[in-house]
Amino acid sequence: MAKIIDGKKISSDIKDDVKEAVKALQEKGQTVTLAVVLVGDNPASKVYVRNKKTACEYTGIRSLSFELPEETTEEELLRLIDDLNKRADVDGILVQLPLPEQINEDKVIEAIAPDKDVDGFHPMNVGALSIGKKGFVPCTPAGIIQLLKRSGIDMDGKHAVVIGRSNIVGKPMALLLLRENATVTIAHSHTKDLPALCKTADILIVAIGRAKFVTAEYVKEGAAVIDVGMDRDENGKLCGDVDFDAVSEIAGAITPVPGGVGPMTIAMLMKNCLAAAVE
């Protein structure tokens, strides 16, 4: 039976570290501030934003909330971002995605000042990651690296397979694993014989958004399996991209859903906000 990687516990440890650092800054008269922008009434986005505000309260980070109506124009949103870029009392800016269809997401991401881009999505931060320079790293992949490190899973020289090639998880995940000296393969919907490829992985990271897609036949005995998915099964119950019950019999370590990768994303966002204030 696989070791369960406890994302709740690890994320809690990271938030406690951030809380201490924020308190130390406050004692010197410095406040850490995150501006969160939500456009429209997407129910999932509202939940994410609420969770981020709760994490800010816990860590002592001041959060400013901007909740805009669904019909907000691109121009109005870009004007708000420009104002937040100029504000000396705002350290980090987060625009919750997805945005309504009348707004170009790429334009919005590019409008955020790179040194306030705590999501790590700005092309300048993406470029910095790709050439090994300093910059903000997307929170989910950064959180996965922490899960592996703090669970004693060595990445050096290991074969890591990442299923998924999104800009938010798959691509940055591969680059971060390379930083840790893993040998990395990115797999996707066009990959031939996906089960056979995945079975060669010492570390398998699954981010495809298909409920219980990865079964036992994909997993090498003793491999570490990280499940990034947030799906619903046939009974409407929350599950991941990995068939947890079957795979946990073979894997050496595995993340549950919920309670695995999810809490880490917000913990790393808090860490990025702190870094934005310090640097």
GROMACS .gro file of C-alpha atoms in nm:
model
  279
    1MET     CA    1   0.000   0.000   0.000
    2ALA     CA    2   0.136   0.341  -0.100
    3LYS     CA    3   0.243   0.609   0.144
    4ILE     CA    4  -0.022   0.886   0.137
    5ILE     CA    5   0.131   1.229   0.071
    6ASP     CA    6  -0.054   1.466   0.303
    7GLY     CA    7  -0.096   1.796   0.118
    8LYS     CA    8  -0.302   1.944   0.402
    9LYS     CA    9  -0.022   1.896   0.654
   10ILE     CA   10   0.257   2.014   0.421
   11SER     CA   11   0.057   2.320   0.307
   12SER     CA   12  -0.017   2.403   0.670
   13ASP     CA   13   0.357   2.394   0.750
   14ILE     CA   14   0.430   2.631   0.460
   15LYS     CA   15   0.152   2.872   0.565
   16ASP     CA   16   0.290   2.871   0.920
   17ASP     CA   17   0.635   2.968   0.784
   18VAL     CA   18   0.475   3.249   0.581
   19LYS     CA   19   0.277   3.364   0.887
   20GLU     CA   20   0.596   3.398   1.092
   21ALA     CA   21   0.773   3.592   0.815
   22VAL     CA   22   0.473   3.824   0.764
   23LYS     CA   23   0.461   3.892   1.139
   24ALA     CA   24   0.831   3.978   1.139
   25LEU     CA   25   0.773   4.227   0.854
   26GLN     CA   26   0.476   4.378   1.038
   27GLU     CA   27   0.695   4.434   1.343
   28LYS     CA   28   0.920   4.642   1.116
   29GLY     CA   29   0.615   4.836   0.992
   30GLN     CA   30   0.571   4.658   0.658
   31THR     CA   31   0.238   4.508   0.545
   32VAL     CA   32   0.210   4.237   0.278
   33THR     CA   33  -0.087   4.298   0.046
   34LEU     CA   34  -0.255   4.082  -0.220
   35ALA     CA   35  -0.516   4.228  -0.456
   36VAL     CA   36  -0.764   3.966  -0.580
   37VAL     CA   37  -0.980   4.047  -0.884
   38LEU     CA   38  -1.288   3.838  -0.965
   39VAL     CA   39  -1.498   3.908  -1.276
   40GLY     CA   40  -1.845   3.753  -1.300
   41ASP     CA   41  -2.029   3.482  -1.107
   42ASN     CA   42  -1.842   3.159  -1.184
   43PRO     CA   43  -1.925   2.940  -0.878
   44ALA     CA   44  -1.589   2.755  -0.879
   45SER     CA   45  -1.401   3.084  -0.906
   46LYS     CA   46  -1.594   3.222  -0.609
   47VAL     CA   47  -1.489   2.920  -0.400
   48TYR     CA   48  -1.124   2.961  -0.502
   49VAL     CA   49  -1.130   3.331  -0.419
   50ARG     CA   50  -1.290   3.263  -0.081
   51ASN     CA   51  -1.019   3.005  -0.003
   52LYS     CA   52  -0.749   3.254  -0.098
   53LYS     CA   53  -0.899   3.519   0.132
   54THR     CA   54  -0.910   3.265   0.418
   55ALA     CA   55  -0.541   3.182   0.362
   56CYS     CA   56  -0.457   3.555   0.362
   57GLU     CA   57  -0.637   3.600   0.694
   58TYR     CA   58  -0.449   3.304   0.844
   59THR     CA   59  -0.104   3.419   0.731
   60GLY     CA   60  -0.162   3.786   0.814
   61ILE     CA   61  -0.150   3.898   0.451
   62ARG     CA   62  -0.384   4.191   0.384
   63SER     CA   63  -0.621   4.108   0.101
   64LEU     CA   64  -0.800   4.361  -0.119
   65SER     CA   65  -1.100   4.224  -0.305
   66PHE     CA   66  -1.232   4.359  -0.637
   67GLU     CA   67  -1.549   4.181  -0.745
   68LEU     CA   68  -1.663   4.303  -1.086
   69PRO     CA   69  -1.984   4.224  -1.275
   70GLU     CA   70  -1.998   3.968  -1.560
   71GLU     CA   71  -2.044   4.246  -1.819
   72THR     CA   72  -1.718   4.426  -1.723
   73THR     CA   73  -1.529   4.528  -2.037
   74GLU     CA   74  -1.169   4.440  -2.114
   75GLU     CA   75  -1.083   4.810  -2.102
   76GLU     CA   76  -1.230   4.849  -1.752
   77LEU     CA   77  -1.039   4.549  -1.622
   78LEU     CA   78  -0.711   4.666  -1.778
   79ARG     CA   79  -0.764   5.009  -1.619
   80LEU     CA   80  -0.804   4.849  -1.276
   81ILE     CA   81  -0.488   4.640  -1.325
   82ASP     CA   82  -0.297   4.953  -1.427
   83ASP     CA   83  -0.411   5.125  -1.106
   84LEU     CA   84  -0.304   4.824  -0.895
   85ASN     CA   85   0.034   4.810  -1.074
   86LYS     CA   86   0.096   5.172  -0.970
   87ARG     CA   87  -0.012   5.129  -0.607
   88ALA     CA   88   0.287   5.111  -0.373
   89ASP     CA   89   0.073   4.939  -0.108
   90VAL     CA   90  -0.008   4.640  -0.336
   91ASP     CA   91   0.258   4.368  -0.352
   92GLY     CA   92   0.076   4.098  -0.550
   93ILE     CA   93  -0.206   4.098  -0.807
   94LEU     CA   94  -0.418   3.793  -0.883
   95VAL     CA   95  -0.689   3.793  -1.152
   96GLN     CA   96  -0.902   3.482  -1.108
   97LEU     CA   97  -0.939   3.278  -1.429
   98PRO     CA   98  -1.140   3.198  -1.637
   99LEU     CA   99  -1.260   3.540  -1.746
  100PRO     CA  100  -1.587   3.619  -1.932
  101GLU     CA  101  -1.562   3.569  -2.309
  102GLN     CA  102  -1.547   3.941  -2.395
  103ILE     CA  103  -1.209   3.968  -2.215
  104ASN     CA  104  -0.883   3.843  -2.366
  105GLU     CA  105  -0.706   3.644  -2.091
  106ASP     CA  106  -0.361   3.680  -2.250
  107LYS     CA  107  -0.392   4.059  -2.259
  108VAL     CA  108  -0.492   4.064  -1.892
  109ILE     CA  109  -0.205   3.836  -1.784
  110GLU     CA  110   0.044   4.049  -1.980
  111ALA     CA  111  -0.094   4.369  -1.823
  112ILE     CA  112   0.003   4.263  -1.469
  113ALA     CA  113   0.345   4.394  -1.366
  114PRO     CA  114   0.583   4.092  -1.365
  115ASP     CA  115   0.706   4.176  -1.012
  116LYS     CA  116   0.343   4.162  -0.886
  117ASP     CA  117   0.246   3.853  -1.090
  118VAL     CA  118   0.212   3.611  -0.796
  119ASP     CA  119   0.039   3.352  -1.022
  120GLY     CA  120   0.357   3.328  -1.229
  121PHE     CA  121   0.171   3.346  -1.561
  122HIS     CA  122   0.330   3.660  -1.715
  123PRO     CA  123   0.548   3.582  -2.020
  124MET     CA  124   0.849   3.740  -1.845
  125ASN     CA  125   0.814   3.502  -1.549
  126VAL     CA  126   0.753   3.207  -1.781
  127GLY     CA  127   1.068   3.302  -1.973
  128ALA     CA  128   1.269   3.336  -1.651
  129LEU     CA  129   1.162   2.985  -1.547
  130SER     CA  130   1.257   2.840  -1.886
  131ILE     CA  131   1.616   2.974  -1.869
  132GLY     CA  132   1.664   2.918  -1.496
  133LYS     CA  133   1.644   3.283  -1.388
  134LYS     CA  134   1.467   3.418  -1.081
  135GLY     CA  135   1.095   3.494  -1.112
  136PHE     CA  136   0.753   3.387  -0.991
  137VAL     CA  137   0.665   3.023  -1.057
  138PRO     CA  138   0.303   2.902  -1.108
  139CYS     CA  139   0.169   2.790  -0.770
  140THR     CA  140   0.051   2.436  -0.851
  141PRO     CA  141   0.380   2.306  -1.001
  142ALA     CA  142   0.578   2.484  -0.728
  143GLY     CA  143   0.355   2.314  -0.470
  144ILE     CA  144   0.414   1.972  -0.626
  145ILE     CA  145   0.793   2.017  -0.597
  146GLN     CA  146   0.743   2.094  -0.226
  147LEU     CA  147   0.521   1.786  -0.185
  148LEU     CA  148   0.794   1.566  -0.332
  149LYS     CA  149   1.080   1.728  -0.137
  150ARG     CA  150   0.902   1.729   0.197
  151SER     CA  151   0.793   1.367   0.148
  152GLY     CA  152   1.155   1.259   0.096
  153ILE     CA  153   1.107   1.170  -0.271
  154ASP     CA  154   1.436   1.222  -0.454
  155MET     CA  155   1.402   1.365  -0.805
  156ASP     CA  156   1.772   1.365  -0.898
  157GLY     CA  157   1.830   1.133  -1.193
  158LYS     CA  158   1.477   0.991  -1.177
  159HIS     CA  159   1.248   0.956  -1.479
  160ALA     CA  160   0.948   1.187  -1.436
  161VAL     CA  161   0.651   1.165  -1.672
  162VAL     CA  162   0.410   1.460  -1.680
  163ILE     CA  163   0.073   1.389  -1.846
  164GLY     CA  164  -0.058   1.726  -1.962
  165ARG     CA  165   0.105   2.020  -2.141
  166SER     CA  166  -0.091   2.323  -2.017
  167ASN     CA  167   0.080   2.657  -1.950
  168ILE     CA  168  -0.046   2.648  -1.591
  169VAL     CA  169   0.069   2.298  -1.487
  170GLY     CA  170   0.227   2.070  -1.748
  171LYS     CA  171   0.495   2.291  -1.904
  172PRO     CA  172   0.616   2.467  -1.586
  173MET     CA  173   0.606   2.133  -1.403
  174ALA     CA  174   0.846   1.982  -1.657
  175LEU     CA  175   1.084   2.279  -1.622
  176LEU     CA  176   1.083   2.260  -1.242
  177LEU     CA  177   1.155   1.887  -1.251
  178LEU     CA  178   1.449   1.957  -1.485
  179ARG     CA  179   1.577   2.205  -1.226
  180GLU     CA  180   1.578   1.916  -0.978
  181ASN     CA  181   1.786   1.706  -1.222
  182ALA     CA  182   1.506   1.468  -1.318
  183THR     CA  183   1.487   1.325  -1.670
  184VAL     CA  184   1.151   1.452  -1.795
  185THR     CA  185   0.901   1.329  -2.053
  186ILE     CA  186   0.587   1.531  -2.131
  187ALA     CA  187   0.295   1.315  -2.248
  188HIS     CA  188  -0.036   1.434  -2.392
  189SER     CA  189  -0.339   1.331  -2.599
  190HIS     CA  190  -0.125   1.249  -2.906
  191THR     CA  191   0.128   1.034  -2.717
  192LYS     CA  192   0.150   0.678  -2.852
  193ASP     CA  193   0.102   0.390  -2.605
  194LEU     CA  194   0.058   0.614  -2.301
  195PRO     CA  195   0.029   0.327  -2.047
  196ALA     CA  196   0.365   0.179  -2.153
  197LEU     CA  197   0.536   0.519  -2.131
  198CYS     CA  198   0.388   0.599  -1.790
  199LYS     CA  199   0.499   0.260  -1.660
  200THR     CA  200   0.861   0.371  -1.705
  201ALA     CA  201   0.813   0.666  -1.467
  202ASP     CA  202   0.966   0.685  -1.120
  203ILE     CA  203   0.753   0.997  -1.070
  204LEU     CA  204   0.419   1.027  -1.251
  205ILE     CA  205   0.237   1.362  -1.249
  206VAL     CA  206  -0.116   1.356  -1.389
  207ALA     CA  207  -0.289   1.678  -1.498
  208ILE     CA  208  -0.541   1.602  -1.772
  209GLY     CA  209  -0.884   1.669  -1.618
  210ARG     CA  210  -1.035   1.323  -1.681
  211ALA     CA  211  -1.179   1.138  -1.383
  212LYS     CA  212  -0.987   0.823  -1.280
  213PHE     CA  213  -0.813   0.812  -1.619
  214VAL     CA  214  -0.488   0.666  -1.488
  215THR     CA  215  -0.536   0.308  -1.373
  216ALA     CA  216  -0.298   0.048  -1.227
  217GLU     CA  217  -0.170  -0.051  -1.575
  218TYR     CA  218  -0.008   0.296  -1.609
  219VAL     CA  219   0.198   0.275  -1.292
  220LYS     CA  220   0.535   0.117  -1.217
  221GLU     CA  221   0.560  -0.056  -0.882
  222GLY     CA  222   0.694   0.184  -0.618
  223ALA     CA  223   0.647   0.500  -0.830
  224ALA     CA  224   0.543   0.833  -0.676
  225VAL     CA  225   0.208   0.940  -0.825
  226ILE     CA  226   0.093   1.303  -0.804
  227ASP     CA  227  -0.270   1.364  -0.899
  228VAL     CA  228  -0.347   1.723  -1.005
  229GLY     CA  229  -0.705   1.646  -1.117
  230MET     CA  230  -1.023   1.778  -0.956
  231ASP     CA  231  -1.308   1.584  -1.113
  232ARG     CA  232  -1.640   1.421  -1.022
  233ASP     CA  233  -1.695   1.046  -1.053
  234GLU     CA  234  -2.013   0.874  -1.178
  235ASN     CA  235  -2.173   0.931  -0.834
  236GLY     CA  236  -2.087   1.301  -0.829
  237LYS     CA  237  -1.813   1.246  -0.568
  238LEU     CA  238  -1.493   1.449  -0.585
  239CYS     CA  239  -1.205   1.250  -0.733
  240GLY     CA  240  -0.883   1.297  -0.926
  241ASP     CA  241  -0.740   1.197  -1.264
  242VAL     CA  242  -0.598   0.883  -1.098
  243ASP     CA  243  -0.796   0.576  -0.991
  244PHE     CA  244  -0.676   0.612  -0.632
  245ASP     CA  245  -0.798   0.277  -0.495
  246ALA     CA  246  -0.632   0.071  -0.770
  247VAL     CA  247  -0.312   0.275  -0.804
  248SER     CA  248  -0.245   0.304  -0.429
  249GLU     CA  249  -0.195  -0.075  -0.425
  250ILE     CA  250   0.105  -0.040  -0.661
  251ALA     CA  251   0.255   0.306  -0.609
  252GLY     CA  252   0.519   0.383  -0.349
  253ALA     CA  253   0.360   0.719  -0.268
  254ILE     CA  254   0.044   0.893  -0.387
  255THR     CA  255  -0.151   1.215  -0.333
  256PRO     CA  256  -0.521   1.188  -0.243
  257VAL     CA  257  -0.801   1.402  -0.392
  258PRO     CA  258  -0.903   1.606  -0.203
  259GLY     CA  259  -0.621   1.684   0.039
  260GLY     CA  260  -0.321   1.642  -0.191
  261VAL     CA  261  -0.216   1.902  -0.449
  262GLY     CA  262  -0.512   2.140  -0.394
  263PRO     CA  263  -0.407   2.291  -0.059
  264MET     CA  264  -0.051   2.335  -0.188
  265THR     CA  265  -0.157   2.574  -0.464
  266ILE     CA  266  -0.288   2.829  -0.214
  267ALA     CA  267   0.006   2.780   0.024
  268MET     CA  268   0.249   2.860  -0.260
  269LEU     CA  269   0.042   3.164  -0.356
  270MET     CA  270   0.096   3.295   0.000
  271LYS     CA  271   0.469   3.222  -0.038
  272ASN     CA  272   0.478   3.417  -0.367
  273CYS     CA  273   0.297   3.712  -0.206
  274LEU     CA  274   0.556   3.720   0.071
  275ALA     CA  275   0.838   3.708  -0.188
  276ALA     CA  276   0.674   3.996  -0.382
  277ALA     CA  277   0.679   4.209  -0.066
  278VAL     CA  278   1.036   4.125   0.030
  279GLU     CA  279   1.208   4.165  -0.307
   0.00000   0.00000   0.00000
